[in-house]
Coordinates of C-alpha atoms and ligand atoms in Angstrom, one line a residue:
M1 CA 0.9 57.1 129.6
S2 CA 3.6 57.0 130.6
T3 CA 6.7 58.0 128.5
R4 CA 9.4 55.1 128.4
S5 CA 13.2 56.1 128.2
Y6 CA 15.7 54.1 127.2
Q7 CA 19.4 54.1 127.9
Q8 CA 21.7 51.7 125.7
F9 CA 22.3 48.3 126.3
I10 CA 25.5 47.1 126.8
G11 CA 27.6 43.9 127.9
G12 CA 24.0 42.6 129.9
R13 CA 23.0 45.9 131.3
F14 CA 21.1 49.4 130.5
V15 CA 24.2 51.7 130.5
D16 CA 24.0 55.9 129.7
G17 CA 25.3 56.1 126.2
S18 CA 28.4 58.2 125.2
G19 CA 26.4 61.2 123.8
S20 CA 24.1 63.5 125.5
G21 CA 21.2 63.7 122.7
S22 CA 18.2 61.6 122.8
I23 CA 15.6 60.6 120.0
E24 CA 12.1 61.6 120.9
R25 CA 9.4 59.3 119.8
R26 CA 5.5 60.7 119.4
S27 CA 3.0 58.4 118.4
P28 CA 2.7 58.9 114.8
A29 CA -1.4 57.8 116.0
T30 CA -1.5 61.1 118.3
G31 CA 1.6 62.8 118.6
D32 CA 2.1 62.4 122.1
L33 CA 5.4 61.8 123.2
V34 CA 5.5 57.5 124.2
A35 CA 9.2 57.4 123.9
R36 CA 13.2 58.1 124.1
Y37 CA 15.8 56.6 123.2
C38 CA 19.7 57.6 123.1
D39 CA 21.0 59.1 120.1
G40 CA 23.9 56.8 119.8
T41 CA 27.4 57.8 118.9
P42 CA 30.2 55.9 116.7
E43 CA 31.3 55.3 120.6
D44 CA 28.5 53.2 121.7
V45 CA 29.4 51.3 118.7
D46 CA 32.8 50.5 119.6
L47 CA 32.0 49.6 123.0
A48 CA 28.9 46.9 122.3
V49 CA 31.3 45.5 119.0
E50 CA 34.0 45.5 122.2
A51 CA 31.4 43.5 124.8
A52 CA 30.1 41.0 121.6
R53 CA 33.9 40.6 120.7
I54 CA 34.6 39.5 124.4
A55 CA 31.7 37.2 124.5
F56 CA 32.3 35.4 121.4
E57 CA 36.0 34.9 122.1
E58 CA 35.6 34.0 126.0
G59 CA 32.3 33.9 127.1
P60 CA 29.9 30.9 127.8
W61 CA 27.2 31.5 125.0
P62 CA 29.3 30.3 121.9
R63 CA 30.5 27.2 123.8
M64 CA 27.3 25.9 125.3
S65 CA 25.4 23.1 123.7
G66 CA 22.9 23.8 121.4
M67 CA 20.5 22.3 123.4
E68 CA 21.5 24.6 126.5
R69 CA 21.1 27.2 124.2
A70 CA 17.9 26.1 123.3
E71 CA 16.3 26.0 126.5
V72 CA 17.4 29.6 127.0
L73 CA 15.9 30.8 123.4
N74 CA 12.3 28.7 124.5
R75 CA 12.3 30.3 127.8
L76 CA 12.7 34.0 125.8
A77 CA 9.4 33.2 123.6
D78 CA 7.7 32.0 126.8
L79 CA 8.9 35.9 128.3
M80 CA 7.9 37.1 125.0
R81 CA 4.1 35.6 125.5
T82 CA 3.9 36.3 129.1
N83 CA 4.9 40.3 128.1
R84 CA 2.6 40.0 125.1
D85 CA 0.4 43.1 126.3
R86 CA 2.9 45.1 126.9
L87 CA 4.8 44.6 123.7
V88 CA 1.7 45.2 121.2
R89 CA 1.3 48.3 123.1
I90 CA 4.8 49.8 122.6
E91 CA 4.4 48.5 118.8
V92 CA 1.1 50.2 118.5
E93 CA 2.4 53.1 120.0
E94 CA 5.9 53.6 118.4
V95 CA 4.6 52.2 114.9
G96 CA 1.1 53.4 114.7
K97 CA -0.1 49.7 113.5
P98 CA -3.3 48.3 114.2
V99 CA -3.5 46.5 117.2
R100 CA -4.7 43.1 116.0
F101 CA -2.0 43.0 113.4
A102 CA 0.6 44.2 116.4
R103 CA -0.5 41.1 118.1
G104 CA 0.3 38.6 115.5
D105 CA 3.4 40.2 115.5
I106 CA 4.4 39.6 118.9
D107 CA 3.2 35.6 118.5
G108 CA 4.8 35.4 115.6
A109 CA 8.1 36.4 116.8
A110 CA 7.8 34.2 120.0
G111 CA 6.7 31.6 117.0
L112 CA 10.0 32.2 115.5
T113 CA 12.2 32.5 118.4
R114 CA 11.1 28.9 119.2
Y115 CA 12.0 27.5 115.6
A116 CA 15.4 29.1 116.1
A117 CA 15.8 27.2 119.5
S118 CA 15.0 24.0 117.4
L119 CA 17.4 24.8 115.0
A120 CA 20.1 25.5 117.9
M121 CA 20.2 21.3 118.8
Q122 CA 20.3 20.4 114.6
M123 CA 23.4 22.3 113.7
A124 CA 25.6 19.5 112.2
G125 CA 28.4 19.0 109.6
L126 CA 29.8 16.4 107.6
T127 CA 31.6 13.6 107.4
Y128 CA 34.0 12.4 104.4
T129 CA 35.9 8.3 104.7
N130 CA 35.6 7.7 101.0
I131 CA 38.2 10.5 99.6
G132 CA 41.4 7.9 99.2
E133 CA 43.7 5.6 101.7
G134 CA 43.7 6.6 105.4
K135 CA 41.9 10.2 104.9
T136 CA 39.1 11.6 106.8
A137 CA 37.3 15.1 106.6
L138 CA 35.3 16.5 109.1
I139 CA 32.6 19.5 107.9
S140 CA 31.6 21.4 110.4
R141 CA 29.7 24.2 110.9
E142 CA 30.8 27.1 113.5
A143 CA 28.9 30.2 114.5
V144 CA 30.0 33.1 112.5
G145 CA 31.2 35.3 115.0
V146 CA 29.8 38.9 115.9
V147 CA 27.1 39.8 113.6
A148 CA 25.5 43.6 113.1
L149 CA 22.2 43.4 112.8
V150 CA 20.1 46.7 111.6
T151 CA 16.5 46.4 111.6
P152 CA 13.4 48.8 109.5
W153 CA 10.6 50.5 111.6
N154 CA 7.7 48.5 110.2
F155 CA 8.3 45.5 112.1
P156 CA 10.3 45.7 114.8
A157 CA 9.7 42.8 116.9
L158 CA 9.0 40.8 114.4
I159 CA 12.1 41.3 112.0
L160 CA 14.2 41.6 114.9
S161 CA 12.7 37.9 116.0
Q162 CA 13.8 36.8 111.9
K163 CA 17.5 37.9 112.9
V164 CA 18.6 37.7 116.7
P165 CA 17.4 34.4 117.7
F166 CA 18.6 32.6 114.8
A167 CA 22.0 34.1 115.4
L168 CA 22.2 33.1 118.7
A169 CA 21.2 29.5 118.0
A170 CA 23.8 29.2 116.0
G171 CA 26.2 30.7 119.2
C172 CA 27.1 33.8 117.4
T173 CA 27.2 37.1 119.6
V174 CA 24.8 40.4 118.3
V175 CA 25.0 43.8 118.1
L176 CA 21.7 45.2 116.8
K177 CA 20.8 48.8 115.8
P178 CA 17.1 48.9 115.4
S179 CA 15.1 51.9 113.5
E180 CA 15.3 55.2 115.4
F181 CA 11.2 55.2 114.8
T182 CA 10.6 52.3 117.1
S183 CA 13.4 51.1 119.0
G184 CA 11.5 50.2 122.1
S185 CA 10.7 46.4 121.8
A186 CA 14.4 45.7 120.9
F187 CA 15.3 47.1 124.3
E188 CA 12.6 45.5 125.6
I189 CA 13.4 41.9 124.1
A190 CA 16.8 42.4 124.7
A191 CA 16.1 43.0 128.5
L192 CA 14.2 39.2 128.4
A193 CA 16.4 38.1 126.5
A194 CA 19.0 38.9 129.9
E195 CA 16.2 37.6 132.2
A196 CA 15.7 34.1 130.2
G197 CA 19.4 33.3 130.4
V198 CA 21.2 34.6 127.7
P199 CA 24.9 36.3 128.8
A200 CA 26.0 39.4 129.3
G201 CA 27.4 40.6 126.3
A202 CA 26.1 38.1 123.8
F203 CA 23.1 40.4 122.6
N204 CA 23.8 44.2 122.7
V205 CA 21.3 47.1 121.6
V206 CA 22.4 50.5 120.6
S207 CA 19.7 53.0 119.6
G208 CA 20.7 55.9 117.3
Y209 CA 20.4 57.4 113.5
G210 CA 21.5 55.3 110.3
A211 CA 23.9 58.0 109.4
T212 CA 25.7 57.4 112.5
V213 CA 25.3 54.6 114.2
G214 CA 24.0 51.9 111.7
D215 CA 26.7 53.4 109.1
H216 CA 29.5 52.9 111.8
L217 CA 28.4 49.6 113.2
T218 CA 28.3 48.0 109.6
G219 CA 31.7 49.3 108.3
H220 CA 33.0 48.2 111.6
A221 CA 35.9 46.4 111.2
G222 CA 35.3 44.0 114.6
I223 CA 31.7 42.3 112.8
D224 CA 31.8 39.2 110.8
F225 CA 28.7 39.6 109.2
V226 CA 25.8 42.1 108.5
S227 CA 22.6 41.2 108.2
F228 CA 20.3 44.1 107.1
T229 CA 16.6 44.9 106.6
G230 CA 15.8 48.2 105.1
S231 CA 15.7 50.1 102.0
T232 CA 17.7 49.4 98.3
R233 CA 19.2 53.0 98.6
T234 CA 20.4 52.2 102.5
G235 CA 21.4 47.9 101.8
S236 CA 23.3 49.7 98.8
R237 CA 25.4 51.6 101.1
V238 CA 25.6 48.7 103.3
V239 CA 26.7 46.7 101.5
G240 CA 29.6 49.6 100.2
N241 CA 30.6 49.7 104.1
T242 CA 31.1 45.7 104.4
S243 CA 33.1 45.6 101.2
R244 CA 35.9 47.5 102.7
H245 CA 36.7 44.5 105.3
L246 CA 35.4 42.0 103.1
V247 CA 32.6 41.0 105.6
K248 CA 29.5 38.9 104.8
S249 CA 26.2 40.3 104.6
S250 CA 22.8 39.5 103.6
V251 CA 20.6 42.3 102.8
E252 CA 16.7 42.1 102.5
L253 CA 15.5 45.1 100.5
G254 CA 12.0 47.1 99.2
G255 CA 9.9 45.3 96.9
K256 CA 6.7 46.1 94.0
S257 CA 5.3 42.8 94.0
A258 CA 2.2 41.5 91.9
N259 CA -0.8 39.9 93.1
I260 CA -2.5 38.3 89.4
V261 CA -5.8 37.3 89.7
F262 CA -6.8 34.9 86.8
A263 CA -10.2 34.3 85.8
D264 CA -10.5 30.9 86.9
A265 CA -9.7 32.0 90.6
D266 CA -12.2 32.0 94.1
L267 CA -12.9 35.6 93.6
E268 CA -14.2 35.8 96.9
A269 CA -10.8 34.5 98.8
A270 CA -9.1 36.8 95.7
A271 CA -10.9 39.9 96.8
D272 CA -9.9 39.7 100.3
G273 CA -6.7 38.6 99.2
A274 CA -6.6 42.1 97.4
L275 CA -7.2 44.0 100.3
M276 CA -4.5 42.1 102.5
G277 CA -2.1 42.7 99.7
V278 CA -2.5 46.6 100.5
F279 CA -3.9 47.3 103.2
F280 CA -2.1 45.2 106.0
N281 CA 0.1 46.6 108.3
N282 CA -1.2 50.1 106.9
G283 CA 0.5 49.3 103.4
E284 CA 4.0 49.9 105.5
C285 CA 5.1 46.2 104.2
C286 CA 8.1 44.9 101.9
V287 CA 6.2 42.2 101.0
S288 CA 3.2 44.2 99.6
G289 CA 1.2 43.3 96.9
S290 CA 0.8 46.6 95.5
R291 CA 0.5 46.0 91.8
L292 CA -2.7 44.3 91.4
F293 CA -3.1 42.0 87.9
V294 CA -6.6 41.3 86.9
Q295 CA -7.3 39.4 84.0
S296 CA -9.8 41.7 81.8
S297 CA -12.7 39.2 81.5
I298 CA -13.3 39.6 85.1
A299 CA -12.2 42.9 85.5
D300 CA -14.8 45.1 85.7
D301 CA -16.5 42.9 88.2
F302 CA -13.8 42.2 90.4
I303 CA -12.5 45.6 90.1
A304 CA -15.8 46.5 91.7
K305 CA -15.2 43.9 94.0
V306 CA -12.5 45.1 95.4
V307 CA -13.4 48.6 95.3
A308 CA -17.0 48.0 97.6
R309 CA -14.9 46.5 100.2
S310 CA -12.1 48.6 100.5
R311 CA -15.0 51.3 101.4
K312 CA -15.6 49.7 104.7
M313 CA -11.6 50.0 105.5
K314 CA -11.6 51.5 108.6
V315 CA -8.9 54.0 109.1
G316 CA -8.4 55.6 112.5
D317 CA -7.3 54.9 116.5
P318 CA -5.0 52.1 115.7
F319 CA -6.1 50.8 119.2
D320 CA -9.4 50.0 118.3
D321 CA -9.8 46.4 117.5
D322 CA -12.0 47.2 114.4
T323 CA -9.2 49.2 112.9
D324 CA -8.1 48.0 109.5
V325 CA -5.3 50.9 108.5
G326 CA -3.7 53.0 111.3
A327 CA -1.2 55.8 111.1
L328 CA 1.4 56.4 108.5
I329 CA 4.9 56.3 110.3
D330 CA 5.6 59.7 110.5
H331 CA 4.5 63.4 108.6
N332 CA 7.4 63.0 106.1
H333 CA 6.3 59.1 105.0
L334 CA 2.6 60.8 104.8
A335 CA 3.6 63.5 102.5
K336 CA 5.7 61.2 100.3
V337 CA 2.6 58.6 100.2
T338 CA 0.6 62.3 99.2
G339 CA 3.2 62.5 96.5
F340 CA 2.4 59.9 94.9
V341 CA -0.7 59.6 95.0
R342 CA -0.8 63.4 92.9
S343 CA 1.6 61.8 90.8
G344 CA -0.9 59.3 90.0
I345 CA -3.4 61.4 89.4
E346 CA -1.4 63.6 87.3
E347 CA 0.1 60.7 85.1
G348 CA -3.5 59.2 84.0
A349 CA -4.0 56.7 86.1
Q350 CA -7.8 56.4 87.1
L351 CA -8.4 57.3 90.9
V352 CA -11.7 55.1 92.3
L353 CA -11.5 55.3 95.9
G354 CA -9.7 57.3 98.2
G355 CA -7.1 59.5 97.5
N356 CA -6.8 62.0 100.5
V357 CA -5.0 62.6 104.0
A358 CA -7.4 62.0 107.1
T359 CA -8.6 65.1 107.7
G360 CA -9.5 66.0 111.3
T361 CA -6.9 64.3 113.7
V362 CA -3.2 65.3 114.6
G363 CA -1.9 61.6 113.6
H364 CA -1.0 60.9 110.1
F365 CA -3.7 59.1 108.3
H366 CA -3.9 58.7 105.0
E367 CA -7.4 57.2 103.0
A368 CA -7.6 53.4 101.6
T369 CA -7.2 54.6 98.1
I370 CA -7.0 52.5 94.5
F371 CA -6.2 53.5 91.3
D372 CA -7.3 51.9 88.1
R373 CA -6.2 51.9 84.6
V374 CA -2.1 52.1 85.8
E375 CA 0.0 51.7 83.4
P376 CA 3.4 50.7 83.6
H377 CA 5.6 54.0 82.7
M378 CA 3.7 55.6 85.6
T379 CA 5.1 56.3 88.9
I380 CA 2.9 54.4 91.3
F381 CA 3.5 51.1 89.0
R382 CA 7.4 51.3 89.2
E383 CA 8.3 53.1 92.9
E384 CA 7.8 51.4 96.2
I385 CA 4.5 53.2 98.1
F386 CA 4.7 52.0 101.2
G387 CA 1.3 53.0 102.1
P388 CA -2.7 52.3 102.1
V389 CA -2.4 52.8 98.0
L390 CA -3.2 49.7 95.1
S391 CA -2.6 50.1 91.8
I392 CA -4.7 47.9 89.6
T393 CA -4.1 46.9 85.5
R394 CA -6.1 44.7 84.0
F395 CA -4.3 41.7 81.4
D396 CA -5.0 39.2 78.7
T397 CA -2.7 36.5 78.5
V398 CA -0.6 34.4 81.2
D399 CA 2.2 36.0 79.1
D400 CA 0.8 39.2 79.5
A401 CA 0.7 38.7 83.1
V402 CA 4.4 37.5 83.9
R403 CA 5.8 40.3 81.5
L404 CA 4.0 43.1 83.6
A405 CA 4.5 41.2 87.0
N406 CA 8.3 41.3 86.0
D407 CA 8.4 44.7 84.7
T408 CA 9.8 46.3 87.8
A409 CA 13.6 46.5 89.6
Y410 CA 12.6 44.6 92.6
G411 CA 12.3 40.9 92.9
L412 CA 10.7 40.2 96.6
S413 CA 7.5 38.6 96.3
N414 CA 4.3 38.0 93.9
Y415 CA 1.0 36.2 94.5
I416 CA -1.3 34.3 91.7
W417 CA -5.0 33.5 92.2
S418 CA -6.0 30.3 90.2
K419 CA -7.6 27.2 90.3
N420 CA -5.7 25.8 87.8
I421 CA -2.4 24.1 88.8
D422 CA -1.2 24.0 85.2
T423 CA -1.4 28.1 85.0
V424 CA -0.3 28.2 89.2
L425 CA 2.8 26.4 88.2
T426 CA 4.1 27.8 84.9
V427 CA 3.7 31.4 86.3
A428 CA 5.2 30.5 89.4
K429 CA 8.1 29.5 87.8
R430 CA 8.1 31.9 85.3
L431 CA 8.1 34.9 88.3
K432 CA 11.4 36.6 89.4
S433 CA 11.0 37.3 92.9
G434 CA 12.2 34.9 95.7
W435 CA 8.8 34.3 96.9
V436 CA 6.1 33.0 95.3
Q437 CA 2.2 32.7 97.0
A438 CA -0.7 31.1 95.1
N439 CA -4.3 31.2 96.6
T440 CA -2.9 32.9 99.9
I441 CA -1.1 36.4 100.3
I442 CA 2.0 37.6 102.8
D443 CA 1.7 34.3 104.7
G444 CA 4.1 32.2 105.7
A445 CA 6.0 30.1 109.2
P446 CA 9.3 30.3 110.1
Q447 CA 10.6 27.4 108.7
L448 CA 10.2 29.1 105.0
P449 CA 12.7 31.2 104.0
L450 CA 12.6 35.0 102.7
T451 CA 14.9 36.2 100.4
G452 CA 15.0 39.1 97.6
V453 CA 16.5 39.2 94.2
K454 CA 17.1 42.3 91.6
G455 CA 16.9 45.6 94.0
S456 CA 15.6 43.3 96.7
G457 CA 18.1 42.1 98.1
F458 CA 20.5 38.4 98.9
G459 CA 20.7 36.1 101.4
Y460 CA 18.2 34.4 103.5
E461 CA 15.9 35.1 106.5
M462 CA 14.4 32.6 108.5
G463 CA 14.0 28.8 107.7
Q464 CA 17.0 26.7 107.6
A465 CA 18.8 28.8 104.7
G466 CA 18.3 31.8 106.9
F467 CA 20.0 29.8 110.1
E468 CA 23.3 28.7 107.9
E469 CA 23.6 32.6 106.8
F470 CA 24.9 32.9 111.0
T471 CA 27.6 30.3 110.2
Q472 CA 30.4 29.2 108.3
L473 CA 31.8 26.0 107.4
K474 CA 35.2 24.4 108.4
T475 CA 36.8 21.5 106.5
L476 CA 39.1 19.3 108.4
L477 CA 41.2 16.9 106.2
I478 CA 42.9 14.3 108.4
Q479 CA 45.4 11.6 107.3
T480 CA 45.7 8.7 109.1
G481 CA 48.6 5.4 108.7
P482 CA 51.4 6.4 106.2
R483 CA 51.4 9.6 104.0
A484 CA 52.9 8.8 100.2
P485 CA 55.9 11.2 100.3
V486 CA 55.4 13.9 97.2
F487 CA 59.5 14.5 97.4
P488 CA 60.9 11.3 98.0
V489 CA 64.4 11.0 99.4
Ligands
LIG501 P1 15.8 52.7 105.9 O1 16.5 51.8 104.5 O2 15.2 53.8 105.9 O3 16.2 52.4 107.0 C1 16.4 50.6 107.9 C2 17.5 50.9 108.9 O4 18.7 51.3 108.4 C3 17.3 51.4 110.1 O5 17.7 50.7 111.6 C4 18.2 53.1 109.9 O6 18.2 53.8 111.0 C5 19.6 51.9 109.4 N1 20.2 52.9 108.5 C6 20.0 54.2 107.6 N2 20.3 54.7 107.3 C7 21.8 53.7 107.3 C8 23.3 53.9 107.1 N3 24.2 54.8 106.4 N4 24.4 52.6 107.6 C9 23.4 51.7 108.0 N5 22.3 51.7 108.2 C10 21.4 52.6 108.0 O7 14.5 51.5 105.8 P2 12.8 51.8 106.5 O8 12.6 53.3 106.2 O9 13.4 51.9 108.1 O10 12.1 50.6 106.3 C11 11.4 50.7 105.1 C12 11.8 49.8 104.0 O11 12.5 48.4 104.7 C13 11.0 49.5 103.0 O12 12.2 49.9 101.5 C14 11.1 48.2 102.7 O13 10.5 47.6 101.6 C15 12.3 47.6 103.6 N6 11.6 46.5 103.9 C16 12.0 45.1 103.6 C17 11.9 43.8 104.2 C18 12.3 42.5 103.9 O14 12.1 41.4 104.3 N7 13.0 42.5 102.8 C19 11.1 43.9 105.6 C20 11.0 45.0 106.0 C21 11.0 46.1 105.6

């Protein structure tokens, strides 16, 4: 397999970065060198912001009709589908995620792009004619301008597609900084966007490290809006950067979601949901249901069922269709996950499955791991582990379940399993998170907005609300006919 090398994508073409360094990406599963990206510089960012600014102020993209922008975005979605195999391979090689989940990511990315295309035609405002004699007000929705988008490594193509097509649909122009671990699909999709008809400068990609490229981009005076997805720690730094120029931002951050199983649930479905909650995407998922709460009356049997099924999780080659858990993103992250597992043992949680690094391979694999009897003071209850490690806590009453679920610094998502609609609705109302799902997990559709509360951030991604983040309202008040003087002569 040949190594892919990417230049920066600025002003509609691939150009050399201004620095001489490069970032080498090795497959986390095999150690093979799979890609090289430019180690971007602040100068690269300046060039990309300038290209996006010119495209916004003078270029055709913001001036095209919604229908024309929708046609281009639909062509991009088509191209993502026809290039699906290549994009899937890049995601598997660079992220280490199982191939069947990577296929879902690319299909999801194309679906998001198609949905964003439909929104390009729905960008409407409001008119008031009942606000006084001779007065008309037109409230129009405009593109916010040049936007900076920063994405993490766990769903490179998918999270890019939660942002880029929505920004483009609104008529914004974009500078995207993908994660330094997984930049390949961003460059591929930018090239496909150009092929689909996105004009030069409307969609720029600059690779590089967060401390150089990310920091400079999110604090850049030439940016009108920042949409960031990543860790809570980086997100709070990004908000500091944007505040210097009073730039609006949306930050989608970490999570520590509760997956609550009541005794009256469909326990087969809930057991599958427990596995999905923690092993999907290697557990490297912001909306993982990594804290499983089980009602005491069914706990022993239900936990035995979850452990028995988890024992069958196949950890290994992410290109194997049967693999359930692939390789973690890099050795530092693997060390972080093993540190959390060690803390779980030392702090007295009961290890009931796994607990070790998978041996006999150069890759960064970790066994499917489950702790029972986890208590709120333990590190594994509180910290986002971002690996295939499940924490189980037992509860007695609805009040206990809600108190435990809300006992976290995060507020991204929560899950409820119950056949009782009263339980579902009352618990959902009391959970402090932007997203709640009942009798399903890590589910969704492009129409449904994602947002966090507390340490999980603010702002919306996807849905009409996610689209509107890339817009702003302008109020035009017009007086026709005579205006009563305020200072009569
Ligand atoms: P990260 O915060 O380390 O990096 C995210 C991005 O920010 C990367 O592109 C990185 O280069 C960049 N960055 C780093 N320092 C920066 C700085 N000073 N200024 C600007 N940009 C900077 O996160 P990660 O490890 O890539 O991703 C995992 C985290 O992302 C987890 O916490 C996960 O929960 C979160 N996440 C959240 C969502 C969501 O929708 N809420 C989705 C996916 C991932």
